[in-house]
Short mmCIF file of C-alpha atoms in Angstrom, two decimals:
data_model
loop_
_atom_site.label_atom_id
_atom_site.label_comp_id
_atom_site.label_asym_id
_atom_site.label_seq_id
_atom_site.Cartn_x
_atom_site.Cartn_y
_atom_site.Cartn_z
CA MET A 1 -31.97 -37.67 -36.44
CA THR A 2 -30.80 -37.51 -32.78
CA VAL A 3 -26.87 -36.90 -31.95
CA TRP A 4 -27.32 -40.14 -30.00
CA SER A 5 -28.10 -42.13 -33.53
CA ARG A 6 -24.96 -40.92 -35.23
CA TYR A 7 -22.82 -42.95 -32.24
CA SER A 8 -21.61 -46.54 -33.32
CA LYS A 9 -23.38 -48.77 -31.50
CA GLU A 10 -19.99 -49.91 -29.60
CA GLN A 11 -19.32 -46.58 -28.32
CA LYS A 12 -23.01 -46.63 -26.60
CA THR A 13 -22.63 -49.75 -25.26
CA GLU A 14 -19.48 -48.67 -23.68
CA TYR A 15 -21.02 -45.72 -22.16
CA GLU A 16 -24.02 -47.58 -21.07
CA GLU A 17 -21.58 -50.28 -19.22
CA TYR A 18 -20.06 -47.07 -17.12
CA LEU A 19 -23.40 -46.11 -16.09
CA LYS A 20 -24.46 -49.45 -14.95
CA MET A 21 -20.72 -49.86 -13.04
CA TYR A 22 -20.65 -46.72 -11.58
CA SER A 23 -24.79 -46.94 -10.50
CA ALA A 24 -24.00 -50.47 -9.04
CA LEU A 25 -21.54 -48.33 -6.26
CA SER A 26 -24.49 -46.05 -5.21
CA ALA A 27 -24.26 -46.73 -1.70
CA LEU A 28 -20.71 -45.69 -1.99
CA PHE A 29 -22.03 -42.15 -2.20
CA ASN A 30 -25.18 -42.36 -0.79
CA GLN A 31 -25.82 -44.98 1.70
CA LYS A 32 -29.63 -44.71 1.34
CA SER A 33 -29.20 -45.45 -2.39
CA SER A 34 -29.39 -49.58 -1.64
CA GLU A 35 -32.55 -48.81 0.13
CA THR A 36 -34.39 -46.29 -2.07
CA GLY A 37 -33.33 -48.06 -5.55
CA ALA A 38 -32.47 -44.72 -6.92
CA PRO A 39 -28.85 -45.10 -8.42
CA TYR A 40 -26.24 -42.34 -7.89
CA LEU A 41 -24.59 -40.44 -10.76
CA ASP A 42 -22.11 -37.75 -10.32
CA SER A 43 -22.22 -35.00 -13.52
CA LYS A 44 -18.58 -34.68 -13.83
CA PHE A 45 -18.25 -38.61 -13.96
CA GLN A 46 -20.91 -38.53 -16.43
CA GLU A 47 -18.95 -35.83 -18.32
CA THR A 48 -15.78 -37.66 -18.24
CA ILE A 49 -17.36 -41.11 -19.45
CA TYR A 50 -19.41 -39.42 -22.43
CA ALA A 51 -16.35 -37.70 -23.84
CA ARG A 52 -13.92 -41.19 -23.54
CA SER A 53 -17.23 -43.38 -24.75
CA PHE A 54 -17.81 -41.08 -27.78
CA ASP A 55 -14.48 -39.85 -28.59
CA SER A 56 -15.36 -36.59 -27.98
CA GLU A 57 -13.88 -33.42 -26.24
CA ASP A 58 -14.48 -32.26 -22.68
CA VAL A 59 -14.90 -28.31 -23.28
CA ASP A 60 -15.87 -27.12 -20.27
CA ILE A 61 -13.98 -23.94 -19.02
CA GLY A 62 -15.93 -23.22 -15.95
CA ASN A 63 -19.66 -22.21 -16.20
CA THR A 64 -19.59 -22.48 -19.89
CA PRO A 65 -22.79 -23.36 -21.62
CA HIS A 66 -21.29 -26.54 -23.30
CA ASP A 67 -19.61 -29.25 -21.61
CA ILE A 68 -19.09 -31.64 -24.68
CA ARG A 69 -17.87 -31.34 -28.09
CA SER A 70 -18.72 -34.04 -30.51
CA THR A 71 -17.35 -34.23 -34.03
CA PHE A 72 -18.74 -35.79 -36.68
CA ALA A 73 -18.06 -36.30 -40.65
CA ASN A 74 -17.61 -33.14 -42.99
CA ASP A 75 -16.02 -31.97 -39.36
CA ASP A 76 -19.58 -31.21 -38.07
CA LYS A 77 -19.64 -29.93 -34.32
CA ILE A 78 -21.91 -30.80 -32.13
CA GLY A 79 -22.07 -28.99 -28.64
CA ILE A 80 -23.35 -30.92 -26.10
CA GLY A 81 -24.62 -30.07 -22.08
CA ILE A 82 -24.51 -32.78 -20.13
CA LYS A 83 -26.88 -33.45 -17.01
CA THR A 84 -28.31 -35.87 -14.40
CA TRP A 85 -31.04 -35.56 -11.54
CA LEU A 86 -33.23 -37.73 -9.66
CA ASN A 87 -36.86 -38.34 -10.94
CA SER A 88 -37.59 -38.63 -14.71
CA ASN A 89 -40.91 -36.47 -14.00
CA THR A 90 -41.09 -33.11 -15.75
CA SER A 91 -39.25 -30.58 -14.10
CA TYR A 92 -37.06 -27.31 -14.12
CA GLN A 93 -33.44 -27.83 -14.05
CA LYS A 94 -30.60 -25.23 -14.05
CA VAL A 95 -29.13 -24.26 -17.60
CA MET A 96 -26.97 -21.24 -16.78
CA GLN A 97 -25.33 -19.16 -13.77
CA LEU A 98 -25.60 -15.10 -14.25
CA LYS A 99 -24.09 -13.96 -11.03
CA ARG A 100 -22.06 -11.22 -12.46
CA TYR A 101 -25.37 -9.73 -14.29
CA LYS A 102 -28.00 -9.72 -11.19
CA GLU A 103 -27.53 -6.05 -10.94
CA GLU A 104 -28.11 -5.46 -14.58
CA ILE A 105 -31.35 -7.98 -14.54
CA ASP A 106 -32.92 -6.46 -11.41
CA LYS A 107 -33.33 -2.91 -12.53
CA HIS A 108 -35.85 -4.76 -15.04
CA LYS A 109 -38.25 -6.36 -12.26
CA ASP A 110 -41.00 -3.49 -12.89
CA ASP A 111 -41.33 -4.69 -16.39
CA LEU A 112 -41.58 -8.04 -17.15
CA ASP A 113 -41.35 -7.70 -21.10
CA ASP A 114 -37.86 -5.99 -20.37
CA LEU A 115 -37.18 -8.55 -17.78
CA ALA A 116 -37.51 -11.42 -20.05
CA LEU A 117 -35.81 -9.66 -22.84
CA THR A 118 -32.41 -8.82 -20.70
CA ILE A 119 -32.43 -12.27 -19.32
CA SER A 120 -32.69 -14.09 -22.55
CA THR A 121 -30.04 -11.55 -24.68
CA ILE A 122 -27.96 -12.35 -21.73
CA LYS A 123 -28.04 -16.15 -22.02
CA ASN A 124 -27.85 -15.80 -25.93
CA THR A 125 -24.91 -13.83 -25.51
CA ARG A 126 -23.31 -16.44 -23.56
CA LEU A 127 -24.47 -19.08 -25.93
CA ILE A 128 -23.00 -17.41 -29.13
CA ALA A 129 -19.50 -17.05 -27.35
CA ASP A 130 -19.41 -20.27 -26.88
CA TYR A 131 -20.28 -21.06 -30.68
CA ASN A 132 -17.44 -18.77 -31.69
CA ARG A 133 -15.06 -20.34 -29.06
CA LEU A 134 -15.84 -23.83 -30.08
CA GLY A 135 -16.93 -23.40 -33.98
CA LEU A 136 -20.34 -24.50 -33.45
CA LYS A 137 -23.91 -23.86 -35.56
CA ASP A 138 -26.62 -22.31 -33.45
CA ASN A 139 -29.22 -24.90 -34.38
CA GLU A 140 -27.71 -27.97 -33.79
CA ASN A 141 -26.85 -28.40 -30.33
CA ILE A 142 -28.24 -30.71 -27.57
CA TYR A 143 -28.55 -31.74 -24.07
CA HIS A 144 -28.04 -35.12 -23.08
CA TYR A 145 -29.41 -35.70 -19.74
CA VAL A 146 -30.02 -39.14 -17.47
CA THR A 147 -32.62 -39.10 -14.91
CA ARG A 148 -32.64 -41.67 -12.25
CA ASP A 149 -35.68 -43.76 -10.88
CA ARG A 150 -35.62 -46.65 -8.90
CA GLY A 151 -33.89 -49.35 -10.33
CA THR A 152 -33.89 -47.17 -13.78
CA LEU A 153 -31.49 -44.78 -15.94
CA LYS A 154 -33.20 -43.21 -18.46
CA LEU A 155 -31.07 -41.54 -21.15
CA SER A 156 -32.89 -38.41 -23.03
CA GLU A 157 -31.95 -35.63 -25.47
CA THR A 158 -33.38 -32.29 -25.94
CA SER A 159 -32.43 -29.53 -28.30
CA TYR A 160 -30.50 -26.78 -26.93
CA PRO A 161 -31.27 -23.63 -28.90
CA LEU A 162 -30.99 -19.94 -28.42
CA VAL A 163 -34.09 -18.01 -27.10
CA ASP A 164 -36.09 -16.64 -29.57
CA ILE A 165 -36.27 -13.10 -28.95
CA ASN A 166 -39.24 -12.58 -31.01
CA HIS A 167 -41.58 -14.64 -29.44
CA LEU A 168 -40.56 -13.79 -26.02
CA GLU A 169 -43.82 -14.19 -23.33
CA PRO A 170 -43.76 -13.48 -19.76
CA GLN A 171 -45.73 -15.60 -17.37
CA SER A 172 -45.66 -15.71 -13.58
CA LEU A 173 -43.47 -13.36 -11.41
CA LYS A 174 -42.94 -14.23 -7.77
CA SER A 175 -40.52 -12.50 -5.07
CA SER A 176 -38.37 -15.62 -5.60
CA SER A 177 -38.55 -16.33 -9.53
CA PHE A 178 -39.94 -15.32 -12.91
CA ASN A 179 -41.21 -17.75 -15.61
CA PHE A 180 -41.04 -16.92 -18.92
CA THR A 181 -41.51 -18.78 -22.34
CA ASP A 182 -40.26 -18.34 -26.39
CA GLY A 183 -42.61 -21.18 -27.47
CA LEU A 184 -39.91 -23.50 -27.87
CA LYS A 185 -38.49 -23.69 -24.58
CA GLU A 186 -39.59 -22.49 -20.60
CA TYR A 187 -37.74 -20.82 -18.82
CA LYS A 188 -37.31 -19.83 -14.95
CA TYR A 189 -34.88 -17.12 -13.46
CA THR A 190 -34.29 -17.34 -9.79
CA PHE A 191 -33.50 -13.87 -7.84
CA GLY A 192 -31.70 -14.97 -5.17
CA ASP A 193 -28.65 -16.99 -6.82
CA SER A 194 -29.21 -15.59 -10.41
CA GLN A 195 -29.75 -18.97 -12.34
CA VAL A 196 -31.56 -19.51 -15.17
CA PHE A 197 -33.52 -22.97 -15.25
CA MET A 198 -35.04 -24.54 -18.09
CA LYS A 199 -38.04 -27.18 -18.22
CA PHE A 200 -37.20 -30.68 -19.13
CA GLY A 201 -39.72 -33.78 -19.73
CA GLU A 202 -40.08 -36.74 -21.90
CA THR A 203 -43.07 -35.19 -23.29
CA LEU A 204 -41.84 -31.74 -24.26
CA PRO A 205 -41.39 -30.63 -27.76
CA ASN A 206 -37.84 -31.79 -29.30
CA THR A 207 -37.15 -34.39 -26.76
CA ASP A 208 -36.34 -37.96 -27.23
CA LEU A 209 -36.09 -40.81 -24.92
CA LEU A 210 -33.03 -42.70 -25.97
CA LYS A 211 -32.66 -45.86 -23.82
CA LYS A 212 -33.53 -47.34 -20.22
CA ILE A 213 -30.96 -49.01 -18.46
CA ASP A 214 -32.26 -51.39 -15.67
CA ILE A 215 -29.56 -50.78 -12.53
CA GLU A 216 -28.57 -53.44 -9.96
CA ILE A 217 -27.45 -51.59 -6.78
CA LEU A 218 -24.69 -53.46 -4.60
CA GLU A 219 -25.78 -53.90 -1.08
CA ASP A 220 -22.19 -53.63 0.09
CA PRO A 221 -19.88 -51.94 -2.33
CA PHE A 222 -17.28 -51.39 0.53
CA GLU A 223 -16.67 -55.27 0.38
CA PHE A 224 -16.86 -55.53 -3.41
CA ILE A 225 -13.83 -52.79 -3.72
CA LYS A 226 -12.07 -54.45 -1.11
CA GLN A 227 -11.92 -57.65 -2.34
CA SER A 228 -11.11 -56.43 -5.88
CA PHE A 229 -8.36 -54.13 -4.80
CA LYS A 230 -7.09 -57.58 -2.95
CA LYS A 231 -7.26 -59.50 -6.28
CA PHE A 232 -5.81 -56.27 -8.29
CA TYR A 233 -2.64 -56.67 -5.67
CA SER A 234 -2.47 -60.29 -5.94
CA THR A 235 -2.18 -60.35 -9.87
CA GLY A 236 0.63 -57.77 -9.79
CA GLY A 237 -1.39 -54.84 -10.56
CA VAL A 238 -0.02 -51.33 -10.67
CA LEU A 239 -1.75 -47.91 -9.98
CA VAL A 240 -0.61 -45.16 -12.29
CA PRO A 241 -1.37 -41.71 -11.13
CA GLU A 242 -3.88 -39.64 -13.21
CA LYS A 243 -2.23 -37.42 -15.65
CA THR A 244 -3.13 -33.83 -15.01
CA ARG A 245 -2.30 -30.90 -17.35
CA ASP A 246 0.06 -28.28 -16.71
CA TYR A 247 -1.61 -24.70 -17.72
CA LEU A 248 0.07 -21.53 -18.40
CA TYR A 249 -2.34 -18.47 -17.98
CA LEU A 250 -2.21 -15.26 -19.91
CA PRO A 251 -4.56 -12.04 -19.48
CA LEU A 252 -6.47 -10.50 -21.86
CA TYR A 253 -5.78 -6.81 -20.42
CA SER A 254 -2.89 -5.21 -19.17
CA TYR A 255 -1.64 -6.85 -15.97
CA ARG A 256 -0.22 -3.18 -14.95
CA ASP A 257 -3.22 -1.33 -14.90
CA HIS A 258 -6.01 -3.84 -15.03
CA LYS A 259 -7.42 -2.28 -18.03
CA VAL A 260 -7.84 -3.39 -21.76
CA SER A 261 -6.01 -0.75 -23.82
CA LYS A 262 -8.03 1.20 -26.35
CA SER A 263 -5.57 0.68 -29.11
CA SER A 264 -3.31 -2.25 -28.38
CA GLY A 265 -3.45 -5.71 -27.13
CA LEU A 266 -6.89 -7.08 -28.05
CA ASN A 267 -7.71 -3.56 -29.45
CA ALA A 268 -4.76 -3.32 -31.73
CA TRP A 269 -7.12 -2.89 -34.80
CA ASN A 270 -8.22 0.50 -33.42
CA GLY A 271 -5.00 1.91 -33.46
CA LEU A 272 -3.90 4.74 -35.67
CA PRO A 273 -2.27 3.67 -39.13
CA LYS A 274 0.81 1.91 -38.78
CA SER A 275 2.94 4.80 -41.03
CA ALA A 276 3.10 8.40 -39.80
CA GLY A 277 0.88 10.38 -42.42
CA SER A 278 -0.88 7.36 -43.82
CA THR A 279 -4.67 6.94 -43.90
CA VAL A 280 -4.70 2.92 -44.47
CA LEU A 281 -6.69 1.51 -41.75
CA ARG A 282 -5.33 -1.16 -39.41
CA PRO A 283 -6.41 -5.21 -40.57
CA GLU A 284 -9.65 -6.00 -39.44
CA GLY A 285 -9.19 -7.99 -36.16
CA GLU A 286 -5.61 -7.39 -35.60
CA ALA A 287 -5.10 -8.36 -32.02
CA TYR A 288 -2.32 -9.86 -29.72
CA ILE A 289 -2.35 -11.21 -26.22
CA PRO A 290 -0.40 -9.10 -23.78
CA ILE A 291 1.84 -10.85 -21.59
CA PRO A 292 3.48 -9.20 -18.57
CA LYS A 293 7.01 -9.34 -17.33
CA ALA A 294 5.90 -11.12 -13.90
CA LEU A 295 4.85 -14.25 -15.94
CA TRP A 296 8.09 -14.87 -17.51
CA LYS A 297 9.49 -14.11 -14.42
CA LYS A 298 7.53 -16.32 -12.46
CA HIS A 299 7.80 -19.22 -15.02
CA PRO A 300 11.03 -18.39 -17.18
CA TYR A 301 11.17 -22.16 -18.72
CA TRP A 302 7.47 -23.10 -19.03
CA ILE A 303 7.74 -22.85 -23.05
CA ASN A 304 11.22 -24.56 -23.54
CA PRO A 305 13.16 -25.78 -20.64
CA THR A 306 16.26 -24.76 -22.41
CA ILE A 307 14.90 -21.03 -22.93
CA ASN A 308 14.99 -18.66 -20.35
CA MET A 309 11.88 -16.39 -21.42
CA SER A 310 12.26 -13.62 -18.91
CA LYS A 311 15.92 -13.15 -20.80
CA TYR A 312 14.79 -11.64 -24.21
CA ALA A 313 18.09 -9.94 -25.05
CA GLU A 314 20.12 -12.96 -24.17
CA TYR A 315 17.87 -15.18 -26.42
CA HIS A 316 18.00 -12.35 -29.51
CA GLN A 317 21.63 -12.36 -29.18
CA SER A 318 22.36 -16.16 -29.37
CA THR A 319 19.88 -17.04 -31.77
CA GLY A 320 19.49 -13.86 -34.08
CA ASN A 321 15.79 -14.30 -33.63
CA SER A 322 13.34 -11.56 -32.55
CA SER A 323 10.62 -14.02 -31.65
CA TYR A 324 9.89 -17.55 -30.51
CA PRO A 325 7.71 -19.99 -32.79
CA ILE A 326 5.16 -22.19 -31.88
CA HIS A 327 2.14 -24.12 -33.13
CA LEU A 328 -1.06 -22.91 -31.77
CA HIS A 329 -4.08 -25.45 -31.92
CA MET A 330 -7.18 -23.45 -31.56
CA PRO A 331 -10.61 -24.69 -29.73
CA ASP A 332 -12.38 -24.92 -33.20
CA GLY A 333 -9.89 -27.70 -34.28
CA THR A 334 -7.78 -25.28 -36.55
CA THR A 335 -4.03 -24.82 -35.79
CA PHE A 336 -1.96 -21.96 -37.13
CA ASP A 337 1.58 -20.74 -36.60
CA ALA A 338 2.14 -18.25 -33.99
CA ILE A 339 4.78 -16.32 -32.11
CA PHE A 340 5.85 -14.87 -28.58
CA ALA A 341 6.75 -11.79 -29.95
CA GLN A 342 7.93 -8.12 -29.12
CA GLU A 343 10.81 -7.41 -27.34
CA GLY A 344 10.43 -8.92 -23.93
CA PHE A 345 8.33 -11.98 -25.53
CA LYS A 346 5.36 -9.57 -24.32
CA ALA A 347 2.90 -10.53 -26.96
CA LEU A 348 1.40 -13.89 -28.43
CA GLN A 349 0.00 -13.46 -31.80
CA THR A 350 -0.59 -15.72 -34.95
CA ASN A 351 0.43 -14.62 -38.36
CA PRO A 352 -1.37 -12.20 -39.64
CA GLN A 353 -2.22 -11.27 -36.28
CA ASN A 354 -5.95 -11.35 -37.16
CA ILE A 355 -6.34 -14.89 -36.87
CA LEU A 356 -5.77 -15.26 -33.10
CA GLY A 357 -7.54 -11.56 -32.96
CA LYS A 358 -11.02 -12.59 -34.94
CA TRP A 359 -11.31 -15.72 -32.74
CA ILE A 360 -11.11 -13.93 -29.45
CA LEU A 361 -12.95 -11.06 -30.49
CA ASN A 362 -15.58 -13.11 -32.12
CA ALA A 363 -16.14 -15.10 -28.77
CA LEU A 364 -16.53 -11.66 -26.92
CA GLY A 365 -18.93 -10.37 -29.28
CA ILE A 366 -16.76 -7.74 -31.27
CA LYS A 367 -18.57 -7.35 -34.57
CA LYS A 368 -16.74 -5.98 -37.50
CA PRO A 369 -13.21 -4.93 -35.47
CA GLN A 370 -11.98 -2.26 -37.52
CA ARG A 371 -11.93 1.53 -37.53
CA GLN A 372 -14.77 3.21 -40.25
CA ARG A 373 -12.11 5.92 -40.52
CA TYR A 374 -8.37 5.95 -40.03
CA ASP A 375 -8.47 8.88 -37.89
CA ILE A 376 -11.92 8.11 -35.82
CA PRO A 377 -11.47 5.58 -33.14
CA ALA A 378 -14.05 2.81 -32.86
CA THR A 379 -16.17 2.58 -29.87
CA ASN A 380 -17.01 -1.42 -29.88
CA ILE A 381 -13.76 -2.18 -28.26
CA VAL A 382 -12.94 -4.88 -25.72
CA THR A 383 -13.15 -3.52 -22.36
CA MET A 384 -13.21 -5.06 -19.10
CA ASP A 385 -16.47 -4.59 -18.51
CA ARG A 386 -17.04 -6.89 -21.42
CA LEU A 387 -14.72 -9.61 -20.33
CA LYS A 388 -16.33 -9.51 -16.95
CA GLN A 389 -19.80 -9.64 -18.42
CA ILE A 390 -18.64 -12.71 -20.92
CA GLY A 391 -17.10 -14.42 -18.19
CA TYR A 392 -13.49 -14.81 -19.57
CA ASP A 393 -10.57 -12.46 -18.86
CA SER A 394 -7.39 -15.01 -19.54
CA VAL A 395 -6.50 -17.69 -21.69
CA LYS A 396 -4.69 -21.06 -20.81
CA LEU A 397 -2.01 -22.65 -22.88
CA TRP A 398 -1.04 -26.20 -22.38
CA ARG A 399 0.60 -29.58 -24.54
CA GLU A 400 -1.50 -32.29 -25.51
CA VAL A 401 1.37 -34.43 -27.25
CA PRO A 402 4.78 -34.58 -25.15
CA ALA A 403 6.83 -35.47 -28.34
CA LYS A 404 6.01 -32.03 -30.12
CA PRO A 405 6.96 -29.89 -27.38
CA ASP A 406 6.08 -26.62 -29.43
CA ASP A 407 2.40 -27.48 -30.09
CA PHE A 408 0.20 -25.72 -27.79
CA TRP A 409 -3.59 -25.72 -27.29
CA ILE A 410 -5.31 -22.83 -26.07
CA ASP A 411 -9.08 -21.73 -24.70
CA PHE A 412 -10.11 -19.40 -22.56
CA ALA A 413 -10.15 -19.47 -18.92
CA GLU A 414 -12.56 -18.61 -16.54
CA TYR A 415 -12.70 -14.77 -15.19
CA GLY A 416 -10.23 -14.07 -12.43
CA SER A 417 -7.82 -17.16 -13.85
CA PHE A 418 -4.71 -15.34 -14.40
CA GLU A 419 -4.91 -13.57 -11.00
CA ARG A 420 -5.24 -16.69 -9.19
CA PHE A 421 -2.55 -18.38 -11.48
CA ILE A 422 -0.11 -15.38 -10.84
CA ASN A 423 -0.67 -15.76 -7.19
CA ASP A 424 -0.58 -19.31 -6.81
CA GLU A 425 -4.11 -19.65 -5.82
CA THR A 426 -6.32 -22.72 -6.49
CA GLN A 427 -8.42 -22.14 -9.74
CA THR A 428 -12.00 -21.97 -9.00
CA THR A 429 -15.49 -21.38 -11.13
CA GLU A 430 -18.22 -19.07 -10.69
CA GLU A 431 -20.07 -22.20 -8.99
CA ASP A 432 -17.64 -23.07 -6.70
#
């Protein structure tokens, strides 16, 4: 059964109508569209209308594997990659950017088996991190893609699996690229830009052609928009500015020395027993997000317009409380009580701490985050190198419901996000 078949007829019709409307305006974006007959479609617009039409969530945080998450009965979550391109012929399309792994991958050029294994392992690690972030299963996720031919859009769906490491088969190696397969999908890696491509096509396994949509392209969309706006204003229409989210970014490392402490913060579980002389291990996955003074100094009233988070002593004296409580909504749909804790509000943690800790550590690929012996530190800890490889070194908080000011949503943020935020720089992604 396709994911497409799980949506209602009304939802699919709305999505198709949005595609038709946007495609009709193709000459706005590509003036040759009205001559060639090939519709134009922007992938970001496609993501937006997919989420809107199918009551789904846009979960892309910058170069992450899944763009959309749909949730069905019994809390069944499906991760969806959204793509579009010209021409419905079988072709390779980009599915992952691996710039930060270039040096590691290039070391294996002389051994094709190792090269295929290295690329596939990295790709799978990125996918598994997103499964853990979003609460996805590893065998139900898909690509939904739209190909564009003369006067036509073709909507298709194909499986989006992990690479089968046990059945890798190197194919061809060129100076610019390397092709390999796992028996399920065919892949290509390009050395110059460190990108992974996957072959798409109607005749390939686990692929379904969902719908063909006939498209009529307006010859003069400029005049159409001009007249539409005249009518809009003449009937008293009001333009409403698009709502934008106000994010607060937190680092997953110590901002002071740009390192991840070996026994605090994300690695608090790796600390010595809490009581002197004790042999009791710290709880598995115990962790918190460290918050630097610089953040509260720059954004003291972001959490609460009546509380200055940079003045912890004043808050403690006036309220008698040693922490500030919030409700934290996780990307997998769960909600937990959390607090800004410790003197100076220098930590964000849940109660118990391993709720937030395990979500972060699972996404970072830390298995069984606990010492084996109370007096011997673990080695599978979070490091800056691991954060860089996974692509997350920050998280972001935001509000979804203005009427609930103490309800915050959290997700990972692209590598370097906190540095850009604290320095008032524009947020970018690895692809920008």
